[in-house]
CSV table of C-alpha atoms in Angstrom, one decimal:
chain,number,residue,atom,x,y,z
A,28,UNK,CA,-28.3,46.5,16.4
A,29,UNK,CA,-30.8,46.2,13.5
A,30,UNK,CA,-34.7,47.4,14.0
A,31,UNK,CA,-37.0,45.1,15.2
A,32,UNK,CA,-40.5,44.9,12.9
A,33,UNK,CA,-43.0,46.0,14.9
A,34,UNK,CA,-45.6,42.9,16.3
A,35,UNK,CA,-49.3,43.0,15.2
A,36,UNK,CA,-51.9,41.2,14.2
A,37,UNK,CA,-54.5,41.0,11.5
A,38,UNK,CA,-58.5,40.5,13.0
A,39,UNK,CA,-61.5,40.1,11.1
A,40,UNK,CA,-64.3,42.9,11.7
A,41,UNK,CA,-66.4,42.0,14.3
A,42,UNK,CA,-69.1,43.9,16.7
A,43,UNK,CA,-66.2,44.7,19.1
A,44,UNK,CA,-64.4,46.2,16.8
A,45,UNK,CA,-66.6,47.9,14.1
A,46,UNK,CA,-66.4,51.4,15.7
A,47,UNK,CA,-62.6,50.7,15.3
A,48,UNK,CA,-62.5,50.6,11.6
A,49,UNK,CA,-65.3,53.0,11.2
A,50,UNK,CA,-63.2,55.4,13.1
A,51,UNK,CA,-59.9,54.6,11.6
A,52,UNK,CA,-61.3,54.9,8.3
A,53,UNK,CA,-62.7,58.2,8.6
A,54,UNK,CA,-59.1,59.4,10.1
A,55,UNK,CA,-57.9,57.8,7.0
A,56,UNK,CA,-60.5,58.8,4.2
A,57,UNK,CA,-62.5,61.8,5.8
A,58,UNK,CA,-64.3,62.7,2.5
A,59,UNK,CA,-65.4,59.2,2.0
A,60,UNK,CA,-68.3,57.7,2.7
A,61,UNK,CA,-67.9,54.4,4.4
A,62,UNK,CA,-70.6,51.7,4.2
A,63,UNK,CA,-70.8,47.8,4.6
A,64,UNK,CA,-72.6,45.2,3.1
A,65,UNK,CA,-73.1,41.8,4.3
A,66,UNK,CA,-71.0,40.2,1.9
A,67,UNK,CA,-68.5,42.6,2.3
A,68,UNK,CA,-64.5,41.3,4.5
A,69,UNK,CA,-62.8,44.2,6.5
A,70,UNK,CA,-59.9,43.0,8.4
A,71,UNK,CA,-57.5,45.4,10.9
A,72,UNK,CA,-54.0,45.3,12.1
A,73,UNK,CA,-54.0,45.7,15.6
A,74,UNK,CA,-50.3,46.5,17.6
A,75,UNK,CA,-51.0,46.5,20.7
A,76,UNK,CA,-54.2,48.2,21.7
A,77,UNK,CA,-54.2,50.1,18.7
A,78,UNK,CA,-55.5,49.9,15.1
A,79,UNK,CA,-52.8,50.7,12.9
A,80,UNK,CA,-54.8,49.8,9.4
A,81,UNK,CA,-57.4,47.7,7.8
A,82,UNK,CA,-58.5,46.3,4.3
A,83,UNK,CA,-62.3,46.4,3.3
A,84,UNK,CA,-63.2,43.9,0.4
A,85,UNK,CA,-66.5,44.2,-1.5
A,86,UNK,CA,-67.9,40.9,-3.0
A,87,UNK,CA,-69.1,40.8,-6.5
A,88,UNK,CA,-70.4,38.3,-8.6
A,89,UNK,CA,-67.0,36.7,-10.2
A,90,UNK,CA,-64.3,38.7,-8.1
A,91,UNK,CA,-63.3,41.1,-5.2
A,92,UNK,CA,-63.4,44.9,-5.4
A,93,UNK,CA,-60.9,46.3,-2.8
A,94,UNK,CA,-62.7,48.9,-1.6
A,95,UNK,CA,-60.1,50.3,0.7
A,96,UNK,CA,-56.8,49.7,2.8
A,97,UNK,CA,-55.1,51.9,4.8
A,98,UNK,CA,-52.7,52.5,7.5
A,99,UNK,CA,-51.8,55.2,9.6
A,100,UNK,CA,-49.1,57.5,8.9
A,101,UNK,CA,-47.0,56.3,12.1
A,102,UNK,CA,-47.3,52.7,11.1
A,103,UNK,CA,-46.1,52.9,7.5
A,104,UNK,CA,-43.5,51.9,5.8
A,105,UNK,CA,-43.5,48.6,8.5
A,106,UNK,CA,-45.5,46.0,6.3
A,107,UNK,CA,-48.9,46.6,7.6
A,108,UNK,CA,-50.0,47.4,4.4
A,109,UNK,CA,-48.7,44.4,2.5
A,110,UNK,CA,-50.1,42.1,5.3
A,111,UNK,CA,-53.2,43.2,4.9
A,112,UNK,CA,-53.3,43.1,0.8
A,113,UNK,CA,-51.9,39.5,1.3
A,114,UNK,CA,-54.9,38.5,3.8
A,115,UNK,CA,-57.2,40.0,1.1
A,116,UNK,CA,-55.6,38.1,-1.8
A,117,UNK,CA,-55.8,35.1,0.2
A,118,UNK,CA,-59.9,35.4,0.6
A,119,UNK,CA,-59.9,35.6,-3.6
A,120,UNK,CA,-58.0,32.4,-4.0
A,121,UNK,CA,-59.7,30.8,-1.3
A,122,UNK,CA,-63.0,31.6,-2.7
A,123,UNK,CA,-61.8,30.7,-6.3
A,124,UNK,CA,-62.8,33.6,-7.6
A,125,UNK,CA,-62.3,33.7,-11.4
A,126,UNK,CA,-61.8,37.5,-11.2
A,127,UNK,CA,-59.5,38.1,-8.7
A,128,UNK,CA,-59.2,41.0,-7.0
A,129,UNK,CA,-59.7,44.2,-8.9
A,130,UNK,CA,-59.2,47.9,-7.1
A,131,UNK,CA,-58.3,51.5,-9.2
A,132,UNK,CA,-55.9,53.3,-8.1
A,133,UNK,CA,-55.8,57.5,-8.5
A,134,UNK,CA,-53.9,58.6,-11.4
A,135,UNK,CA,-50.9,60.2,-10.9
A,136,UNK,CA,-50.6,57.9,-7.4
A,137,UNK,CA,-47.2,56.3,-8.4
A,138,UNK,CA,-46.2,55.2,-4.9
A,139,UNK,CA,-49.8,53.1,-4.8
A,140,UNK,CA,-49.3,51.9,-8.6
A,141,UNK,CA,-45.6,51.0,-7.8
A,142,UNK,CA,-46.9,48.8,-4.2
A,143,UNK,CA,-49.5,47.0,-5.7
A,144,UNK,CA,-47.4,46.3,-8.8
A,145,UNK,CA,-45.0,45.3,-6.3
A,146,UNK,CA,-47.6,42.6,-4.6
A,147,UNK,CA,-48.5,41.1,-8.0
A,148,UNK,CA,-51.4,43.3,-9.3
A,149,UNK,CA,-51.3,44.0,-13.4
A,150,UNK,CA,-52.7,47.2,-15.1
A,151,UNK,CA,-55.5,46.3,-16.9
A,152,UNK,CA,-57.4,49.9,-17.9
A,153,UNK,CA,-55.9,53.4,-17.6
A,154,UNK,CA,-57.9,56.2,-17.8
A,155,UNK,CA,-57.2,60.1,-17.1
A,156,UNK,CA,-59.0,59.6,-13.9
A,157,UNK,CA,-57.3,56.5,-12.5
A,158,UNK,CA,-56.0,53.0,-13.1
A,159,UNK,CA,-57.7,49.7,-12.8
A,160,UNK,CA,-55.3,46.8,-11.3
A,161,UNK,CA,-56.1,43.4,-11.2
A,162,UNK,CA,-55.2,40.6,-9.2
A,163,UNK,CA,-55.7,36.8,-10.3
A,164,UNK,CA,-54.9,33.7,-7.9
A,165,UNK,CA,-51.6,31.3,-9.8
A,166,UNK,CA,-53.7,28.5,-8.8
């Protein structure tokens, strides 16, 4: 009998659940420093009771900035990660955003290069310190 995809669901940040993300991220990214803006979109994946990832957008003036996604090592590998790109893609096309989505990406990250490649993202800048990736709506 074939696996079963785990349920969950994708919420927007909200008082209830701002410790969540805050707490997630730091399990995620402990060396980085975490802060939100007002125009800024977090969203989390939630199974169950649990957060299993989130994606943090930054607004700018003509496009998004991802400023981080992650997911927790036990949820990988399950989707999470591309559901939660997709639901940030979505907010840049919905917005019109001429620019897209933008993020960078570590050099020498090949297995984050190759998934966001994989979701439609072009290299646009390479440096010896990372790669800039770009995102823009077909519409």
């Amino acid at each position: 009998m074939p696996m079963r995809r785990p349920v969950f669901r994708i919420q927007s940040l909200n008082a209830q659940n701002e410790e969540a993300f805050f707490s997630l991220a730091r399990e995620l990214f402990p060396r980085a420093r975490i802060h939100l803006l007002d125009s800024d979109r977090v969203w989390l994946a939630y199974s169950g009771g649990e957060a299993a990832g989130f994606v943090h957008l930054r607004a700018l003036p003509h496009s998004f900035y991802l400023q981080g996604i992650g997911v927790r090592p036990v949820w990988r590998r399950h989707g999470i990660g591309r559901r939660l790109l997709a639901r940030a893609m979505a907010q840049a096309a919905q917005t019109g955003s001429p620019g897209g989505l933008i993020l960078k990406v570590r050099a020498g990250n090949s297995e984050a290069l190759a998934f966001y490649r994989s979701c439609g993202f072009m290299v646009e800048r390479v440096s010896l310190s990372s790669w800039r990736l770009r995102w823009r709506s077909p519409n």
